[in-house]
PDB file of C-alpha atoms in Angstrom:
ATOM      1  CA  MET A 244     114.489 151.823  63.820  1.00 48.00           C
ATOM      2  CA  THR A 245     113.920 148.857  61.505  1.00 74.00           C
ATOM      3  CA  LYS A 246     115.784 148.936  58.234  1.00 88.00           C
ATOM      4  CA  SER A 247     113.804 149.197  55.036  1.00 95.00           C
ATOM      5  CA  ILE A 248     113.962 146.686  52.196  1.00 96.00           C
ATOM      6  CA  VAL A 249     113.833 147.431  48.485  1.00 97.00           C
ATOM      7  CA  ILE A 250     112.947 144.826  45.854  1.00 97.00           C
ATOM      8  CA  SER A 251     113.937 145.446  42.248  1.00 96.00           C
ATOM      9  CA  GLY A 252     114.100 143.464  39.028  1.00 95.00           C
ATOM     10  CA  PRO A 253     112.679 143.364  35.507  1.00 91.00           C
ATOM     11  CA  PRO A 254     108.941 143.636  34.772  1.00 86.00           C
ATOM     12  CA  ALA A 255     106.784 140.653  35.834  1.00 85.00           C
ATOM     13  CA  VAL A 256     109.528 138.907  37.816  1.00 91.00           C
ATOM     14  CA  GLY A 257     107.538 138.720  41.083  1.00 91.00           C
ATOM     15  CA  LYS A 258     108.586 141.898  42.920  1.00 93.00           C
ATOM     16  CA  THR A 259     105.149 142.647  44.356  1.00 92.00           C
ATOM     17  CA  THR A 260     104.554 139.078  45.528  1.00 94.00           C
ATOM     18  CA  VAL A 261     107.911 138.932  47.318  1.00 96.00           C
ATOM     19  CA  ALA A 262     107.590 142.434  48.782  1.00 96.00           C
ATOM     20  CA  LYS A 263     104.145 141.691  50.233  1.00 96.00           C
ATOM     21  CA  GLY A 264     105.437 138.407  51.673  1.00 96.00           C
ATOM     22  CA  LEU A 265     108.352 140.176  53.364  1.00 96.00           C
ATOM     23  CA  ALA A 266     106.149 142.982  54.662  1.00 96.00           C
ATOM     24  CA  GLU A 267     103.821 140.458  56.272  1.00 96.00           C
ATOM     25  CA  GLU A 268     106.643 138.325  57.718  1.00 95.00           C
ATOM     26  CA  PHE A 269     108.546 141.225  59.286  1.00 95.00           C
ATOM     27  CA  SER A 270     105.583 143.528  60.109  1.00 95.00           C
ATOM     28  CA  LEU A 271     106.765 146.220  57.722  1.00 95.00           C
ATOM     29  CA  GLN A 272     104.728 148.587  55.572  1.00 95.00           C
ATOM     30  CA  TYR A 273     104.516 147.649  51.863  1.00 96.00           C
ATOM     31  CA  LEU A 274     104.674 150.325  49.179  1.00 93.00           C
ATOM     32  CA  SER A 275     104.777 149.896  45.411  1.00 90.00           C
ATOM     33  CA  GLY A 276     106.837 152.523  43.619  1.00 87.00           C
ATOM     34  CA  GLY A 277     104.746 151.730  40.550  1.00 82.00           C
ATOM     35  CA  ASP A 278     101.519 152.509  42.430  1.00 84.00           C
ATOM     36  CA  VAL A 279     102.881 155.887  43.524  1.00 83.00           C
ATOM     37  CA  LEU A 280     103.841 156.596  39.900  1.00 80.00           C
ATOM     38  CA  LYS A 281     100.333 155.563  38.796  1.00 83.00           C
ATOM     39  CA  GLU A 282      98.916 158.159  41.212  1.00 85.00           C
ATOM     40  CA  MET A 283     101.112 160.747  39.523  1.00 81.00           C
ATOM     41  CA  ALA A 284      99.765 159.571  36.143  1.00 82.00           C
ATOM     42  CA  LYS A 285      96.239 160.010  37.449  1.00 86.00           C
ATOM     43  CA  GLU A 286      97.125 163.618  38.341  1.00 84.00           C
ATOM     44  CA  GLN A 287      98.092 164.043  34.659  1.00 82.00           C
ATOM     45  CA  GLY A 288      94.636 162.913  33.516  1.00 86.00           C
ATOM     46  CA  PHE A 289      95.356 159.214  32.890  1.00 85.00           C
ATOM     47  CA  ASP A 290      92.934 156.547  34.088  1.00 85.00           C
ATOM     48  CA  SER A 291      95.629 154.440  35.724  1.00 81.00           C
ATOM     49  CA  SER A 292      93.386 151.993  37.553  1.00 81.00           C
ATOM     50  CA  GLY A 293      94.009 148.264  37.459  1.00 74.00           C
ATOM     51  CA  ASP A 294      97.068 146.152  38.170  1.00 70.00           C
ATOM     52  CA  ASP A 295      97.842 145.707  34.480  1.00 71.00           C
ATOM     53  CA  TRP A 296      97.567 149.417  33.572  1.00 77.00           C
ATOM     54  CA  TRP A 297     101.279 149.622  32.711  1.00 75.00           C
ATOM     55  CA  ASP A 298     100.665 147.104  29.935  1.00 72.00           C
ATOM     56  CA  THR A 299      97.914 149.131  28.277  1.00 78.00           C
ATOM     57  CA  GLU A 300      98.218 151.685  25.495  1.00 81.00           C
ATOM     58  CA  ASP A 301      97.682 154.450  28.078  1.00 82.00           C
ATOM     59  CA  GLY A 302     100.388 153.016  30.333  1.00 80.00           C
ATOM     60  CA  MET A 303     102.858 152.945  27.464  1.00 78.00           C
ATOM     61  CA  LYS A 304     101.835 156.495  26.516  1.00 83.00           C
ATOM     62  CA  PHE A 305     102.680 157.634  30.055  1.00 80.00           C
ATOM     63  CA  LEU A 306     106.024 155.822  29.821  1.00 76.00           C
ATOM     64  CA  ASN A 307     106.746 157.722  26.590  1.00 77.00           C
ATOM     65  CA  GLN A 308     105.800 160.981  28.339  1.00 80.00           C
ATOM     66  CA  ARG A 309     108.239 160.137  31.164  1.00 78.00           C
ATOM     67  CA  GLU A 310     111.005 159.640  28.604  1.00 76.00           C
ATOM     68  CA  GLU A 311     110.557 163.268  27.545  1.00 81.00           C
ATOM     69  CA  ASN A 312     110.043 164.737  31.031  1.00 81.00           C
ATOM     70  CA  SER A 313     112.135 163.323  33.878  1.00 80.00           C
ATOM     71  CA  ALA A 314     110.270 165.379  36.500  1.00 83.00           C
ATOM     72  CA  PHE A 315     107.851 162.486  37.193  1.00 79.00           C
ATOM     73  CA  ASP A 316     110.625 160.032  37.986  1.00 84.00           C
ATOM     74  CA  LYS A 317     112.744 162.470  39.983  1.00 88.00           C
ATOM     75  CA  LYS A 318     109.754 163.454  42.134  1.00 87.00           C
ATOM     76  CA  LEU A 319     108.822 159.800  42.661  1.00 86.00           C
ATOM     77  CA  ASP A 320     112.361 158.779  43.575  1.00 91.00           C
ATOM     78  CA  GLU A 321     112.753 161.643  46.065  1.00 92.00           C
ATOM     79  CA  LYS A 322     109.518 160.597  47.766  1.00 89.00           C
ATOM     80  CA  LEU A 323     110.460 156.893  47.835  1.00 91.00           C
ATOM     81  CA  ALA A 324     113.970 157.620  49.164  1.00 94.00           C
ATOM     82  CA  LYS A 325     112.546 159.732  51.987  1.00 93.00           C
ATOM     83  CA  LEU A 326     110.080 156.995  53.001  1.00 92.00           C
ATOM     84  CA  PHE A 327     112.757 154.308  52.669  1.00 94.00           C
ATOM     85  CA  ASN A 328     115.171 156.202  54.910  1.00 93.00           C
ATOM     86  CA  GLU A 329     112.522 156.569  57.619  1.00 92.00           C
ATOM     87  CA  GLY A 330     112.680 152.771  58.010  1.00 93.00           C
ATOM     88  CA  GLY A 331     110.116 150.038  58.419  1.00 94.00           C
ATOM     89  CA  MET A 332     109.223 149.778  54.717  1.00 95.00           C
ATOM     90  CA  VAL A 333     109.320 147.210  51.933  1.00 96.00           C
ATOM     91  CA  ILE A 334     109.317 149.106  48.641  1.00 96.00           C
ATOM     92  CA  THR A 335     109.305 147.843  45.061  1.00 94.00           C
ATOM     93  CA  SER A 336     111.260 150.167  42.809  1.00 94.00           C
ATOM     94  CA  TYR A 337     113.312 150.011  39.646  1.00 91.00           C
ATOM     95  CA  THR A 338     115.614 152.878  40.673  1.00 92.00           C
ATOM     96  CA  LEU A 339     115.786 153.093  44.465  1.00 94.00           C
ATOM     97  CA  PRO A 340     118.608 150.552  44.991  1.00 96.00           C
ATOM     98  CA  TRP A 341     121.026 152.849  43.150  1.00 95.00           C
ATOM     99  CA  LEU A 342     119.811 155.986  44.940  1.00 94.00           C
ATOM    100  CA  ILE A 343     119.947 154.977  48.617  1.00 94.00           C
ATOM    101  CA  GLN A 344     122.868 153.929  50.796  1.00 90.00           C
ATOM    102  CA  ASP A 345     121.326 151.963  53.655  1.00 89.00           C
ATOM    103  CA  GLY A 346     118.791 149.182  54.034  1.00 93.00           C
ATOM    104  CA  ILE A 347     118.490 145.802  52.347  1.00 95.00           C
ATOM    105  CA  LYS A 348     118.516 145.599  48.551  1.00 96.00           C
ATOM    106  CA  ILE A 349     117.215 142.511  46.729  1.00 97.00           C
ATOM    107  CA  TRP A 350     117.337 141.935  42.967  1.00 97.00           C
ATOM    108  CA  LEU A 351     114.963 139.357  41.521  1.00 96.00           C
ATOM    109  CA  GLU A 352     116.554 137.874  38.433  1.00 94.00           C
ATOM    110  CA  GLY A 353     114.527 136.077  35.800  1.00 90.00           C
ATOM    111  CA  SER A 354     114.625 135.220  32.137  1.00 87.00           C
ATOM    112  CA  HIS A 355     112.490 137.154  29.700  1.00 78.00           C
ATOM    113  CA  GLU A 356     110.610 133.920  28.934  1.00 85.00           C
ATOM    114  CA  SER A 357     109.761 133.451  32.610  1.00 84.00           C
ATOM    115  CA  SER A 358     108.486 137.050  32.902  1.00 82.00           C
ATOM    116  CA  THR A 359     106.439 136.525  29.757  1.00 78.00           C
ATOM    117  CA  LYS A 360     104.752 133.447  31.261  1.00 82.00           C
ATOM    118  CA  ARG A 361     104.008 135.299  34.513  1.00 79.00           C
ATOM    119  CA  MET A 362     102.500 138.257  32.694  1.00 79.00           C
ATOM    120  CA  GLN A 363     100.571 136.018  30.315  1.00 77.00           C
ATOM    121  CA  SER A 364      98.857 134.138  33.154  1.00 77.00           C
ATOM    122  CA  ARG A 365      98.539 137.165  35.471  1.00 76.00           C
ATOM    123  CA  ASP A 366      97.071 139.521  32.869  1.00 77.00           C
ATOM    124  CA  ASP A 367      95.302 136.945  30.659  1.00 78.00           C
ATOM    125  CA  MET A 368      97.036 137.806  27.387  1.00 81.00           C
ATOM    126  CA  SER A 369      98.714 135.947  24.563  1.00 86.00           C
ATOM    127  CA  SER A 370     102.334 134.830  24.829  1.00 85.00           C
ATOM    128  CA  ASP A 371     103.385 137.121  21.966  1.00 89.00           C
ATOM    129  CA  GLU A 372     101.646 140.125  23.499  1.00 85.00           C
ATOM    130  CA  ALA A 373     103.163 139.480  26.950  1.00 81.00           C
ATOM    131  CA  TYR A 374     106.626 139.009  25.420  1.00 85.00           C
ATOM    132  CA  GLN A 375     106.430 142.291  23.492  1.00 87.00           C
ATOM    133  CA  ILE A 376     105.135 144.249  26.494  1.00 83.00           C
ATOM    134  CA  THR A 377     107.730 142.952  28.968  1.00 83.00           C
ATOM    135  CA  LYS A 378     110.535 143.507  26.465  1.00 87.00           C
ATOM    136  CA  GLN A 379     109.367 147.018  25.575  1.00 85.00           C
ATOM    137  CA  ARG A 380     108.903 148.018  29.235  1.00 82.00           C
ATOM    138  CA  PHE A 381     112.328 146.666  30.196  1.00 88.00           C
ATOM    139  CA  ASP A 382     114.127 148.304  27.264  1.00 90.00           C
ATOM    140  CA  LYS A 383     112.405 151.672  27.692  1.00 85.00           C
ATOM    141  CA  ASN A 384     112.980 151.745  31.459  1.00 85.00           C
ATOM    142  CA  LYS A 385     116.619 150.747  31.015  1.00 91.00           C
ATOM    143  CA  ALA A 386     117.170 153.617  28.561  1.00 90.00           C
ATOM    144  CA  LEU A 387     115.220 156.058  30.760  1.00 86.00           C
ATOM    145  CA  TYR A 388     117.270 155.298  33.892  1.00 89.00           C
ATOM    146  CA  LYS A 389     120.566 155.394  31.977  1.00 92.00           C
ATOM    147  CA  LYS A 390     119.664 158.857  30.729  1.00 90.00           C
ATOM    148  CA  LEU A 391     118.282 160.031  34.081  1.00 89.00           C
ATOM    149  CA  TYR A 392     120.796 158.560  36.544  1.00 92.00           C
ATOM    150  CA  ASP A 393     123.527 156.952  34.418  1.00 93.00           C
ATOM    151  CA  PHE A 394     123.188 153.448  35.844  1.00 93.00           C
ATOM    152  CA  ASP A 395     122.712 150.242  33.890  1.00 94.00           C
ATOM    153  CA  PHE A 396     119.385 148.801  35.019  1.00 93.00           C
ATOM    154  CA  GLY A 397     119.492 145.039  34.704  1.00 90.00           C
ATOM    155  CA  ASP A 398     123.253 144.909  34.141  1.00 93.00           C
ATOM    156  CA  ASP A 399     124.828 146.654  37.147  1.00 93.00           C
ATOM    157  CA  LYS A 400     123.821 144.566  40.150  1.00 95.00           C
ATOM    158  CA  SER A 401     126.754 145.631  42.325  1.00 95.00           C
ATOM    159  CA  VAL A 402     124.483 147.610  44.680  1.00 96.00           C
ATOM    160  CA  PHE A 403     122.444 144.552  45.761  1.00 96.00           C
ATOM    161  CA  ASP A 404     122.867 142.503  48.929  1.00 95.00           C
ATOM    162  CA  VAL A 405     121.431 139.431  47.209  1.00 94.00           C
ATOM    163  CA  ILE A 406     120.333 138.306  43.756  1.00 96.00           C
ATOM    164  CA  ILE A 407     117.618 135.649  43.606  1.00 96.00           C
ATOM    165  CA  ASN A 408     117.035 133.831  40.330  1.00 95.00           C
ATOM    166  CA  THR A 409     113.295 133.158  40.142  1.00 94.00           C
ATOM    167  CA  ASP A 410     113.223 131.055  36.968  1.00 93.00           C
ATOM    168  CA  HIS A 411     112.910 127.603  38.520  1.00 91.00           C
ATOM    169  CA  LEU A 412     111.310 128.569  41.833  1.00 92.00           C
ATOM    170  CA  THR A 413     107.689 128.897  42.865  1.00 90.00           C
ATOM    171  CA  ALA A 414     106.539 132.235  44.279  1.00 89.00           C
ATOM    172  CA  GLN A 415     106.620 130.747  47.785  1.00 94.00           C
ATOM    173  CA  GLN A 416     110.159 129.453  47.316  1.00 95.00           C
ATOM    174  CA  VAL A 417     111.326 132.919  46.233  1.00 94.00           C
ATOM    175  CA  ILE A 418     109.619 134.456  49.267  1.00 95.00           C
ATOM    176  CA  ASP A 419     111.274 131.878  51.540  1.00 96.00           C
ATOM    177  CA  VAL A 420     114.751 132.627  50.115  1.00 95.00           C
ATOM    178  CA  ALA A 421     114.107 136.363  50.526  1.00 96.00           C
ATOM    179  CA  LYS A 422     112.933 135.862  54.144  1.00 96.00           C
ATOM    180  CA  GLU A 423     116.053 133.874  54.992  1.00 95.00           C
ATOM    181  CA  THR A 424     118.231 136.586  53.429  1.00 93.00           C
ATOM    182  CA  VAL A 425     116.495 139.366  55.334  1.00 94.00           C
ATOM    183  CA  ARG A 426     116.802 137.489  58.644  1.00 94.00           C
ATOM    184  CA  LYS A 427     120.567 137.229  58.117  1.00 91.00           C
ATOM    185  CA  LEU A 428     120.935 140.902  57.146  1.00 87.00           C
ATOM    186  CA  LEU A 429     118.746 142.298  59.915  1.00 78.00           C
TER     187      LEU A 429
END
C-alpha cells in the first residue's frame, strides 16, 4: 500500500497546486477536503460552484453556519481520515494532519501578504478585498478548529514532516521541494 500525503496551510498558500503536482508525480489520487465540504454545502442548499466560492458572501455564510454546528466538519474529517488511511491519496485539508497518525504531512507556510497576492491574481479581486478575505478565513478557521479539536491551526506545526515556506518560491519550485521531500519519506 502506498502512503497517503496531506497538504495543509493557510488560505491561498498553494495547497491545491502542490497537491495536484504530487498526485501526478507519484500516480496518487488527488482529493480536496474543501471540495468535499462544498458538496456538503450544496446538500444544505448553497450554490457552492466555482473555485472562489469560499470567498463569496455565501461561502462566508456557510463558514458561519459551521461555527455553530460542528457536524459538518466532523463528518468531513471522518470521511477524509478513512480515505487517507486507505492509502494512495494526496489530500488538501486544514485539519487532517492533527487527526491521522500515518502518512506524509506537509505544511505550506506563507505570509499573509503572499496569500493576498495569490488570491488577488487567482480570483481577480482588489488587494484590500483579498487581504480581508484571507485574514477572515484564516482567523475563523483557526477559532473553529481550536473549539472543535483543541489544536492551534497555524501555530502548532509539530505534527508535520516538513514545512515549506512558499513566500519567495514559484509554484514549480514549491512542487519540486515537495516532490524531493516525498521521495525521501516514501
